Amino acid sequence: MKAYAVEPPAESYLDIVGSDEKFPVRRIYCIGKNYLAHIIEMNADERDPPVVFMKPRDALVRNGGEIPYPVFTKNLHYECELVVALKSGGYNIPEFEASKHIFGYAVGLDMTRRDHQAGALANGLPWEVTKAFDHSAPVGPVTSIEEIGIVNSGHMSLKVNGETRQSADISMLIWKIDEIIAKLSEQYELRPGDIIMTGTPAGVGAVTQGDVLDCSVDGLRPMQVRIGDRAA
């Protein structure tokens, strides 16, 4: 048994629909600018390729959890997304083989400190301050590919306190899931336990303390989280 100098971090995992097993999370890759309507609402250039960034795995919040309203922001935004969970990986994965590496799918939220994003973009700064903060990656239970098959379409929805704010279809992704996996593997060695947030459609907006967020994608287990009191 290993002896650690300090207490090791807690395990990061997701529940699996219909199983007592857990899906261990290694890395959280995120794809930005991947729905045309969202690019337009953010006043970005639709010709640009999607942005790749990461969140720490201890930013995960599982279904039914609470997101403490983060420090260092007055403008917390939701971004509902389809999440892809990988069972294998490697470098330079061809598009036609990408689906072989998928374990399953889930619904997730890319929580964003929107008030800091404009400055980061304008000055070419890293995105960690706006994207990679504590509790910024709520993700629901994973549905295995054996249960649902390959997901290339399906309605995605986000409601805040019962009111629909985002509504789109997965088929509207600019960069499709196979392309995303292939492109990521050009830059990183993908591994089992990696998850990919594939981008958000139009309709992003602010939330505040006490708001309840319901996220869904056809065929997947829905996710609900609540915005809690401001983090201490």
PDB file of N, CA and C in Angstrom, residues 59-155:
ATOM      1  N   ALA A  59     -13.646  19.050 -11.086  1.00  0.00           N
ATOM      2  CA  ALA A  59     -14.729  20.018 -11.296  1.00  0.00           C
ATOM      3  C   ALA A  59     -16.064  19.324 -11.551  1.00  0.00           C
ATOM      4  N   LEU A  60     -16.060  17.980 -11.629  1.00  0.00           N
ATOM      5  CA  LEU A  60     -17.287  17.241 -11.905  1.00  0.00           C
ATOM      6  C   LEU A  60     -18.319  17.433 -10.798  1.00  0.00           C
ATOM      7  N   VAL A  61     -19.570  17.541 -11.210  1.00  0.00           N
ATOM      8  CA  VAL A  61     -20.727  17.517 -10.310  1.00  0.00           C
ATOM      9  C   VAL A  61     -21.684  16.484 -10.898  1.00  0.00           C
ATOM     10  N   ARG A  62     -22.069  15.480 -10.115  1.00  0.00           N
ATOM     11  CA  ARG A  62     -22.946  14.439 -10.633  1.00  0.00           C
ATOM     12  C   ARG A  62     -24.416  14.835 -10.507  1.00  0.00           C
ATOM     13  N   ASN A  63     -25.252  14.057 -11.173  1.00  0.00           N
ATOM     14  CA  ASN A  63     -26.686  14.314 -11.216  1.00  0.00           C
ATOM     15  C   ASN A  63     -27.261  14.504  -9.814  1.00  0.00           C
ATOM     16  N   GLY A  64     -28.093  15.542  -9.666  1.00  0.00           N
ATOM     17  CA  GLY A  64     -28.702  15.834  -8.384  1.00  0.00           C
ATOM     18  C   GLY A  64     -27.851  16.684  -7.466  1.00  0.00           C
ATOM     19  N   GLY A  65     -26.660  17.056  -7.925  1.00  0.00           N
ATOM     20  CA  GLY A  65     -25.743  17.812  -7.086  1.00  0.00           C
ATOM     21  C   GLY A  65     -26.030  19.304  -7.078  1.00  0.00           C
ATOM     22  N   GLU A  66     -25.236  20.002  -6.297  1.00  0.00           N
ATOM     23  CA  GLU A  66     -25.360  21.453  -6.164  1.00  0.00           C
ATOM     24  C   GLU A  66     -24.077  22.115  -6.622  1.00  0.00           C
ATOM     25  N   ILE A  67     -24.237  23.229  -7.338  1.00  0.00           N
ATOM     26  CA  ILE A  67     -23.104  24.037  -7.774  1.00  0.00           C
ATOM     27  C   ILE A  67     -23.061  25.282  -6.900  1.00  0.00           C
ATOM     28  N   PRO A  68     -22.129  25.389  -5.959  1.00  0.00           N
ATOM     29  CA  PRO A  68     -22.030  26.646  -5.213  1.00  0.00           C
ATOM     30  C   PRO A  68     -21.759  27.792  -6.189  1.00  0.00           C
ATOM     31  N   TYR A  69     -22.478  28.904  -6.037  1.00  0.00           N
ATOM     32  CA  TYR A  69     -22.231  30.028  -6.942  1.00  0.00           C
ATOM     33  C   TYR A  69     -20.762  30.411  -6.818  1.00  0.00           C
ATOM     34  N   PRO A  70     -20.003  30.390  -7.929  1.00  0.00           N
ATOM     35  CA  PRO A  70     -18.553  30.509  -7.824  1.00  0.00           C
ATOM     36  C   PRO A  70     -18.075  31.884  -7.353  1.00  0.00           C
ATOM     37  N   VAL A  71     -16.918  31.877  -6.754  1.00  0.00           N
ATOM     38  CA  VAL A  71     -16.231  33.134  -6.462  1.00  0.00           C
ATOM     39  C   VAL A  71     -15.727  33.721  -7.777  1.00  0.00           C
ATOM     40  N   PHE A  72     -15.358  34.974  -7.766  1.00  0.00           N
ATOM     41  CA  PHE A  72     -14.694  35.649  -8.881  1.00  0.00           C
ATOM     42  C   PHE A  72     -15.572  35.738 -10.118  1.00  0.00           C
ATOM     43  N   THR A  73     -16.880  35.871  -9.934  1.00  0.00           N
ATOM     44  CA  THR A  73     -17.769  36.128 -11.074  1.00  0.00           C
ATOM     45  C   THR A  73     -19.070  36.740 -10.585  1.00  0.00           C
ATOM     46  N   LYS A  74     -19.652  37.544 -11.445  1.00  0.00           N
ATOM     47  CA  LYS A  74     -21.001  38.066 -11.227  1.00  0.00           C
ATOM     48  C   LYS A  74     -21.900  37.713 -12.408  1.00  0.00           C
ATOM     49  N   ASN A  75     -21.413  36.810 -13.267  1.00  0.00           N
ATOM     50  CA  ASN A  75     -22.155  36.471 -14.482  1.00  0.00           C
ATOM     51  C   ASN A  75     -21.891  35.009 -14.840  1.00  0.00           C
ATOM     52  N   LEU A  76     -22.507  34.093 -14.079  1.00  0.00           N
ATOM     53  CA  LEU A  76     -22.335  32.660 -14.277  1.00  0.00           C
ATOM     54  C   LEU A  76     -23.316  32.176 -15.338  1.00  0.00           C
ATOM     55  N   HIS A  77     -22.788  31.536 -16.386  1.00  0.00           N
ATOM     56  CA  HIS A  77     -23.619  31.061 -17.493  1.00  0.00           C
ATOM     57  C   HIS A  77     -23.630  29.537 -17.565  1.00  0.00           C
ATOM     58  N   TYR A  78     -24.748  28.999 -18.064  1.00  0.00           N
ATOM     59  CA  TYR A  78     -24.876  27.576 -18.376  1.00  0.00           C
ATOM     60  C   TYR A  78     -24.594  27.368 -19.859  1.00  0.00           C
ATOM     61  N   GLU A  79     -24.112  26.169 -20.206  1.00  0.00           N
ATOM     62  CA  GLU A  79     -23.986  25.734 -21.593  1.00  0.00           C
ATOM     63  C   GLU A  79     -24.246  24.229 -21.617  1.00  0.00           C
ATOM     64  N   CYS A  80     -25.420  23.827 -22.093  1.00  0.00           N
ATOM     65  CA  CYS A  80     -25.793  22.412 -22.126  1.00  0.00           C
ATOM     66  C   CYS A  80     -25.096  21.724 -23.301  1.00  0.00           C
ATOM     67  N   GLU A  81     -24.599  20.497 -23.084  1.00  0.00           N
ATOM     68  CA  GLU A  81     -23.815  19.819 -24.108  1.00  0.00           C
ATOM     69  C   GLU A  81     -23.998  18.301 -24.051  1.00  0.00           C
ATOM     70  N   LEU A  82     -23.820  17.656 -25.200  1.00  0.00           N
ATOM     71  CA  LEU A  82     -23.675  16.209 -25.244  1.00  0.00           C
ATOM     72  C   LEU A  82     -22.256  15.864 -24.829  1.00  0.00           C
ATOM     73  N   VAL A  83     -22.121  14.868 -23.966  1.00  0.00           N
ATOM     74  CA  VAL A  83     -20.812  14.421 -23.482  1.00  0.00           C
ATOM     75  C   VAL A  83     -20.538  13.018 -24.015  1.00  0.00           C
ATOM     76  N   VAL A  84     -19.338  12.807 -24.532  1.00  0.00           N
ATOM     77  CA  VAL A  84     -18.911  11.506 -25.042  1.00  0.00           C
ATOM     78  C   VAL A  84     -17.880  10.922 -24.083  1.00  0.00           C
ATOM     79  N   ALA A  85     -18.070   9.670 -23.665  1.00  0.00           N
ATOM     80  CA  ALA A  85     -17.150   8.991 -22.755  1.00  0.00           C
ATOM     81  C   ALA A  85     -16.384   7.918 -23.533  1.00  0.00           C
ATOM     82  N   LEU A  86     -15.063   7.887 -23.374  1.00  0.00           N
ATOM     83  CA  LEU A  86     -14.207   6.990 -24.154  1.00  0.00           C
ATOM     84  C   LEU A  86     -13.782   5.768 -23.343  1.00  0.00           C
ATOM     85  N   LYS A  87     -13.750   4.610 -24.026  1.00  0.00           N
ATOM     86  CA  LYS A  87     -13.285   3.373 -23.409  1.00  0.00           C
ATOM     87  C   LYS A  87     -11.873   3.002 -23.843  1.00  0.00           C
ATOM     88  N   SER A  88     -11.372   3.679 -24.871  1.00  0.00           N
ATOM     89  CA  SER A  88     -10.024   3.450 -25.381  1.00  0.00           C
ATOM     90  C   SER A  88      -9.612   4.691 -26.152  1.00  0.00           C
ATOM     91  N   GLY A  89      -8.415   4.677 -26.721  1.00  0.00           N
ATOM     92  CA  GLY A  89      -7.961   5.881 -27.396  1.00  0.00           C
ATOM     93  C   GLY A  89      -6.685   5.671 -28.167  1.00  0.00           C
ATOM     94  N   GLY A  90      -5.783   6.659 -28.092  1.00  0.00           N
ATOM     95  CA  GLY A  90      -4.530   6.616 -28.826  1.00  0.00           C
ATOM     96  C   GLY A  90      -4.276   7.926 -29.534  1.00  0.00           C
ATOM     97  N   TYR A  91      -3.189   7.938 -30.303  1.00  0.00           N
ATOM     98  CA  TYR A  91      -2.867   9.079 -31.152  1.00  0.00           C
ATOM     99  C   TYR A  91      -3.395   8.845 -32.572  1.00  0.00           C
ATOM    100  N   ASN A  92      -3.733   9.942 -33.259  1.00  0.00           N
ATOM    101  CA  ASN A  92      -4.039   9.913 -34.697  1.00  0.00           C
ATOM    102  C   ASN A  92      -5.080   8.849 -35.054  1.00  0.00           C
ATOM    103  N   ILE A  93      -6.200   8.920 -34.385  1.00  0.00           N
ATOM    104  CA  ILE A  93      -7.305   7.995 -34.644  1.00  0.00           C
ATOM    105  C   ILE A  93      -8.014   8.420 -35.926  1.00  0.00           C
ATOM    106  N   PRO A  94      -8.154   7.535 -36.920  1.00  0.00           N
ATOM    107  CA  PRO A  94      -8.901   7.896 -38.129  1.00  0.00           C
ATOM    108  C   PRO A  94     -10.380   8.106 -37.810  1.00  0.00           C
ATOM    109  N   GLU A  95     -11.019   8.998 -38.547  1.00  0.00           N
ATOM    110  CA  GLU A  95     -12.439   9.258 -38.317  1.00  0.00           C
ATOM    111  C   GLU A  95     -13.274   7.987 -38.401  1.00  0.00           C
ATOM    112  N   PHE A  96     -12.950   7.109 -39.363  1.00  0.00           N
ATOM    113  CA  PHE A  96     -13.781   5.923 -39.567  1.00  0.00           C
ATOM    114  C   PHE A  96     -13.640   4.909 -38.435  1.00  0.00           C
ATOM    115  N   GLU A  97     -12.643   5.105 -37.555  1.00  0.00           N
ATOM    116  CA  GLU A  97     -12.469   4.213 -36.408  1.00  0.00           C
ATOM    117  C   GLU A  97     -12.857   4.878 -35.091  1.00  0.00           C
ATOM    118  N   ALA A  98     -13.244   6.141 -35.129  1.00  0.00           N
ATOM    119  CA  ALA A  98     -13.454   6.902 -33.898  1.00  0.00           C
ATOM    120  C   ALA A  98     -14.539   6.292 -33.018  1.00  0.00           C
ATOM    121  N   SER A  99     -15.643   5.866 -33.607  1.00  0.00           N
ATOM    122  CA  SER A  99     -16.755   5.354 -32.811  1.00  0.00           C
ATOM    123  C   SER A  99     -16.400   4.090 -32.046  1.00  0.00           C
ATOM    124  N   LYS A 100     -15.370   3.366 -32.487  1.00  0.00           N
ATOM    125  CA  LYS A 100     -14.944   2.152 -31.791  1.00  0.00           C
ATOM    126  C   LYS A 100     -14.405   2.457 -30.391  1.00  0.00           C
ATOM    127  N   HIS A 101     -14.029   3.708 -30.159  1.00  0.00           N
ATOM    128  CA  HIS A 101     -13.432   4.093 -28.883  1.00  0.00           C
ATOM    129  C   HIS A 101     -14.457   4.664 -27.899  1.00  0.00           C
ATOM    130  N   ILE A 102     -15.723   4.749 -28.303  1.00  0.00           N
ATOM    131  CA  ILE A 102     -16.755   5.351 -27.458  1.00  0.00           C
ATOM    132  C   ILE A 102     -17.335   4.324 -26.497  1.00  0.00           C
ATOM    133  N   PHE A 103     -17.334   4.644 -25.214  1.00  0.00           N
ATOM    134  CA  PHE A 103     -18.001   3.818 -24.209  1.00  0.00           C
ATOM    135  C   PHE A 103     -19.486   4.156 -24.132  1.00  0.00           C
ATOM    136  N   GLY A 104     -19.794   5.450 -24.165  1.00  0.00           N
ATOM    137  CA  GLY A 104     -21.186   5.865 -24.048  1.00  0.00           C
ATOM    138  C   GLY A 104     -21.313   7.373 -24.073  1.00  0.00           C
ATOM    139  N   TYR A 105     -22.491   7.843 -23.674  1.00  0.00           N
ATOM    140  CA  TYR A 105     -22.836   9.259 -23.777  1.00  0.00           C
ATOM    141  C   TYR A 105     -23.550   9.719 -22.509  1.00  0.00           C
ATOM    142  N   ALA A 106     -23.476  11.014 -22.270  1.00  0.00           N
ATOM    143  CA  ALA A 106     -24.179  11.630 -21.141  1.00  0.00           C
ATOM    144  C   ALA A 106     -24.524  13.061 -21.524  1.00  0.00           C
ATOM    145  N   VAL A 107     -25.311  13.700 -20.689  1.00  0.00           N
ATOM    146  CA  VAL A 107     -25.601  15.123 -20.857  1.00  0.00           C
ATOM    147  C   VAL A 107     -24.777  15.888 -19.823  1.00  0.00           C
ATOM    148  N   GLY A 108     -24.285  17.059 -20.202  1.00  0.00           N
ATOM    149  CA  GLY A 108     -23.437  17.819 -19.281  1.00  0.00           C
ATOM    150  C   GLY A 108     -23.641  19.318 -19.416  1.00  0.00           C
ATOM    151  N   LEU A 109     -22.995  20.047 -18.523  1.00  0.00           N
ATOM    152  CA  LEU A 109     -23.023  21.509 -18.522  1.00  0.00           C
ATOM    153  C   LEU A 109     -21.600  22.041 -18.471  1.00  0.00           C
ATOM    154  N   ASP A 110     -21.287  22.934 -19.377  1.00  0.00           N
ATOM    155  CA  ASP A 110     -20.032  23.684 -19.329  1.00  0.00           C
ATOM    156  C   ASP A 110     -20.350  25.024 -18.664  1.00  0.00           C
ATOM    157  N   MET A 111     -20.200  25.083 -17.339  1.00  0.00           N
ATOM    158  CA  MET A 111     -20.462  26.324 -16.614  1.00  0.00           C
ATOM    159  C   MET A 111     -19.328  27.308 -16.879  1.00  0.00           C
ATOM    160  N   THR A 112     -19.699  28.582 -17.045  1.00  0.00           N
ATOM    161  CA  THR A 112     -18.752  29.570 -17.562  1.00  0.00           C
ATOM    162  C   THR A 112     -18.841  30.879 -16.786  1.00  0.00           C
ATOM    163  N   ARG A 113     -17.681  31.410 -16.389  1.00  0.00           N
ATOM    164  CA  ARG A 113     -17.622  32.769 -15.840  1.00  0.00           C
ATOM    165  C   ARG A 113     -17.593  33.729 -17.031  1.00  0.00           C
ATOM    166  N   ARG A 114     -18.777  34.116 -17.509  1.00  0.00           N
ATOM    167  CA  ARG A 114     -18.859  34.855 -18.761  1.00  0.00           C
ATOM    168  C   ARG A 114     -18.218  36.233 -18.667  1.00  0.00           C
ATOM    169  N   ASP A 115     -18.225  36.828 -17.485  1.00  0.00           N
ATOM    170  CA  ASP A 115     -17.663  38.169 -17.356  1.00  0.00           C
ATOM    171  C   ASP A 115     -16.159  38.199 -17.551  1.00  0.00           C
ATOM    172  N   HIS A 116     -15.505  37.043 -17.487  1.00  0.00           N
ATOM    173  CA  HIS A 116     -14.048  37.014 -17.699  1.00  0.00           C
ATOM    174  C   HIS A 116     -13.670  36.471 -19.072  1.00  0.00           C
ATOM    175  N   GLN A 117     -14.649  35.978 -19.818  1.00  0.00           N
ATOM    176  CA  GLN A 117     -14.329  35.362 -21.098  1.00  0.00           C
ATOM    177  C   GLN A 117     -13.933  36.379 -22.152  1.00  0.00           C
ATOM    178  N   ALA A 118     -14.633  37.509 -22.210  1.00  0.00           N
ATOM    179  CA  ALA A 118     -14.338  38.508 -23.233  1.00  0.00           C
ATOM    180  C   ALA A 118     -12.902  39.008 -23.118  1.00  0.00           C
ATOM    181  N   GLY A 119     -12.451  39.265 -21.882  1.00  0.00           N
ATOM    182  CA  GLY A 119     -11.087  39.734 -21.677  1.00  0.00           C
ATOM    183  C   GLY A 119     -10.059  38.699 -22.073  1.00  0.00           C
ATOM    184  N   ALA A 120     -10.346  37.432 -21.758  1.00  0.00           N
ATOM    185  CA  ALA A 120      -9.419  36.360 -22.122  1.00  0.00           C
ATOM    186  C   ALA A 120      -9.299  36.245 -23.638  1.00  0.00           C
ATOM    187  N   LEU A 121     -10.441  36.323 -24.326  1.00  0.00           N
ATOM    188  CA  LEU A 121     -10.416  36.230 -25.784  1.00  0.00           C
ATOM    189  C   LEU A 121      -9.701  37.421 -26.410  1.00  0.00           C
ATOM    190  N   ALA A 122     -10.005  38.621 -25.915  1.00  0.00           N
ATOM    191  CA  ALA A 122      -9.445  39.836 -26.509  1.00  0.00           C
ATOM    192  C   ALA A 122      -7.937  39.907 -26.345  1.00  0.00           C
ATOM    193  N   ASN A 123      -7.446  39.354 -25.242  1.00  0.00           N
ATOM    194  CA  ASN A 123      -6.019  39.464 -24.945  1.00  0.00           C
ATOM    195  C   ASN A 123      -5.249  38.173 -25.187  1.00  0.00           C
ATOM    196  N   GLY A 124      -5.898  37.204 -25.784  1.00  0.00           N
ATOM    197  CA  GLY A 124      -5.220  35.950 -26.084  1.00  0.00           C
ATOM    198  C   GLY A 124      -4.779  35.180 -24.856  1.00  0.00           C
ATOM    199  N   LEU A 125      -5.547  35.313 -23.762  1.00  0.00           N
ATOM    200  CA  LEU A 125      -5.171  34.672 -22.507  1.00  0.00           C
ATOM    201  C   LEU A 125      -5.784  33.274 -22.399  1.00  0.00           C
ATOM    202  N   PRO A 126      -5.222  32.419 -21.549  1.00  0.00           N
ATOM    203  CA  PRO A 126      -5.814  31.090 -21.350  1.00  0.00           C
ATOM    204  C   PRO A 126      -7.233  31.190 -20.814  1.00  0.00           C
ATOM    205  N   TRP A 127      -7.986  30.108 -21.011  1.00  0.00           N
ATOM    206  CA  TRP A 127      -9.391  30.085 -20.650  1.00  0.00           C
ATOM    207  C   TRP A 127      -9.674  29.531 -19.253  1.00  0.00           C
ATOM    208  N   GLU A 128      -8.640  29.134 -18.516  1.00  0.00           N
ATOM    209  CA  GLU A 128      -8.898  28.482 -17.227  1.00  0.00           C
ATOM    210  C   GLU A 128      -9.759  29.326 -16.298  1.00  0.00           C
ATOM    211  N   VAL A 129      -9.532  30.619 -16.247  1.00  0.00           N
ATOM    212  CA  VAL A 129     -10.274  31.471 -15.317  1.00  0.00           C
ATOM    213  C   VAL A 129     -11.757  31.496 -15.647  1.00  0.00           C
ATOM    214  N   THR A 130     -12.098  31.339 -16.919  1.00  0.00           N
ATOM    215  CA  THR A 130     -13.498  31.417 -17.327  1.00  0.00           C
ATOM    216  C   THR A 130     -14.178  30.061 -17.422  1.00  0.00           C
ATOM    217  N   LYS A 131     -13.382  28.976 -17.543  1.00  0.00           N
ATOM    218  CA  LYS A 131     -13.957  27.654 -17.795  1.00  0.00           C
ATOM    219  C   LYS A 131     -13.573  26.581 -16.767  1.00  0.00           C
ATOM    220  N   ALA A 132     -12.409  26.663 -16.173  1.00  0.00           N
ATOM    221  CA  ALA A 132     -11.858  25.531 -15.422  1.00  0.00           C
ATOM    222  C   ALA A 132     -11.897  25.737 -13.913  1.00  0.00           C
ATOM    223  N   PHE A 133     -12.986  26.316 -13.419  1.00  0.00           N
ATOM    224  CA  PHE A 133     -13.070  26.592 -11.982  1.00  0.00           C
ATOM    225  C   PHE A 133     -13.796  25.451 -11.263  1.00  0.00           C
ATOM    226  N   ASP A 134     -13.880  25.545  -9.948  1.00  0.00           N
ATOM    227  CA  ASP A 134     -14.506  24.501  -9.143  1.00  0.00           C
ATOM    228  C   ASP A 134     -15.967  24.314  -9.523  1.00  0.00           C
ATOM    229  N   HIS A 135     -16.404  23.054  -9.589  1.00  0.00           N
ATOM    230  CA  HIS A 135     -17.810  22.684  -9.847  1.00  0.00           C
ATOM    231  C   HIS A 135     -18.300  23.165 -11.216  1.00  0.00           C
ATOM    232  N   SER A 136     -17.397  23.307 -12.167  1.00  0.00           N
ATOM    233  CA  SER A 136     -17.776  23.864 -13.474  1.00  0.00           C
ATOM    234  C   SER A 136     -18.161  22.805 -14.496  1.00  0.00           C
ATOM    235  N   ALA A 137     -18.196  21.520 -14.091  1.00  0.00           N
ATOM    236  CA  ALA A 137     -18.440  20.456 -15.065  1.00  0.00           C
ATOM    237  C   ALA A 137     -19.485  19.456 -14.572  1.00  0.00           C
ATOM    238  N   PRO A 138     -20.740  19.867 -14.419  1.00  0.00           N
ATOM    239  CA  PRO A 138     -21.789  18.893 -14.097  1.00  0.00           C
ATOM    240  C   PRO A 138     -21.991  17.925 -15.271  1.00  0.00           C
ATOM    241  N   VAL A 139     -22.046  16.629 -14.971  1.00  0.00           N
ATOM    242  CA  VAL A 139     -22.263  15.607 -15.995  1.00  0.00           C
ATOM    243  C   VAL A 139     -23.187  14.536 -15.426  1.00  0.00           C
ATOM    244  N   GLY A 140     -24.187  14.143 -16.203  1.00  0.00           N
ATOM    245  CA  GLY A 140     -25.137  13.142 -15.771  1.00  0.00           C
ATOM    246  C   GLY A 140     -24.619  11.728 -15.935  1.00  0.00           C
ATOM    247  N   PRO A 141     -25.451  10.735 -15.616  1.00  0.00           N
ATOM    248  CA  PRO A 141     -25.055   9.330 -15.759  1.00  0.00           C
ATOM    249  C   PRO A 141     -24.766   8.978 -17.220  1.00  0.00           C
ATOM    250  N   VAL A 142     -23.835   8.055 -17.406  1.00  0.00           N
ATOM    251  CA  VAL A 142     -23.421   7.620 -18.740  1.00  0.00           C
ATOM    252  C   VAL A 142     -24.311   6.472 -19.212  1.00  0.00           C
ATOM    253  N   THR A 143     -24.850   6.591 -20.417  1.00  0.00           N
ATOM    254  CA  THR A 143     -25.564   5.499 -21.061  1.00  0.00           C
ATOM    255  C   THR A 143     -24.612   4.828 -22.047  1.00  0.00           C
ATOM    256  N   SER A 144     -24.417   3.522 -21.914  1.00  0.00           N
ATOM    257  CA  SER A 144     -23.438   2.823 -22.741  1.00  0.00           C
ATOM    258  C   SER A 144     -23.884   2.769 -24.194  1.00  0.00           C
ATOM    259  N   ILE A 145     -22.914   2.632 -25.075  1.00  0.00           N
ATOM    260  CA  ILE A 145     -23.193   2.556 -26.503  1.00  0.00           C
ATOM    261  C   ILE A 145     -23.963   1.284 -26.828  1.00  0.00           C
ATOM    262  N   GLU A 146     -23.800   0.232 -25.996  1.00  0.00           N
ATOM    263  CA  GLU A 146     -24.569  -0.993 -26.197  1.00  0.00           C
ATOM    264  C   GLU A 146     -26.066  -0.755 -25.971  1.00  0.00           C
ATOM    265  N   GLU A 147     -26.375   0.213 -25.094  1.00  0.00           N
ATOM    266  CA  GLU A 147     -27.772   0.511 -24.786  1.00  0.00           C
ATOM    267  C   GLU A 147     -28.419   1.452 -25.803  1.00  0.00           C
ATOM    268  N   ILE A 148     -27.658   2.417 -26.281  1.00  0.00           N
ATOM    269  CA  ILE A 148     -28.249   3.473 -27.119  1.00  0.00           C
ATOM    270  C   ILE A 148     -27.764   3.460 -28.549  1.00  0.00           C
ATOM    271  N   GLY A 149     -26.633   2.800 -28.846  1.00  0.00           N
ATOM    272  CA  GLY A 149     -26.060   2.839 -30.176  1.00  0.00           C
ATOM    273  C   GLY A 149     -25.280   4.120 -30.430  1.00  0.00           C
ATOM    274  N   ILE A 150     -24.882   4.335 -31.659  1.00  0.00           N
ATOM    275  CA  ILE A 150     -24.143   5.536 -32.039  1.00  0.00           C
ATOM    276  C   ILE A 150     -25.096   6.727 -32.048  1.00  0.00           C
ATOM    277  N   VAL A 151     -24.706   7.813 -31.391  1.00  0.00           N
ATOM    278  CA  VAL A 151     -25.542   9.016 -31.311  1.00  0.00           C
ATOM    279  C   VAL A 151     -25.024  10.060 -32.304  1.00  0.00           C
ATOM    280  N   ASN A 152     -25.804  10.333 -33.323  1.00  0.00           N
ATOM    281  CA  ASN A 152     -25.490  11.390 -34.289  1.00  0.00           C
ATOM    282  C   ASN A 152     -26.588  12.444 -34.365  1.00  0.00           C
ATOM    283  N   SER A 153     -27.718  12.184 -33.706  1.00  0.00           N
ATOM    284  CA  SER A 153     -28.822  13.125 -33.699  1.00  0.00           C
ATOM    285  C   SER A 153     -29.622  12.916 -32.424  1.00  0.00           C
ATOM    286  N   GLY A 154     -30.530  13.824 -32.157  1.00  0.00           N
ATOM    287  CA  GLY A 154     -31.357  13.750 -30.956  1.00  0.00           C
ATOM    288  C   GLY A 154     -31.551  15.132 -30.365  1.00  0.00           C
ATOM    289  N   HIS A 155     -32.737  15.378 -29.842  1.00  0.00           N
ATOM    290  CA  HIS A 155     -33.057  16.694 -29.304  1.00  0.00           C
ATOM    291  C   HIS A 155     -32.362  16.922 -27.972  1.00  0.00           C
TER     292      HIS A 155
END
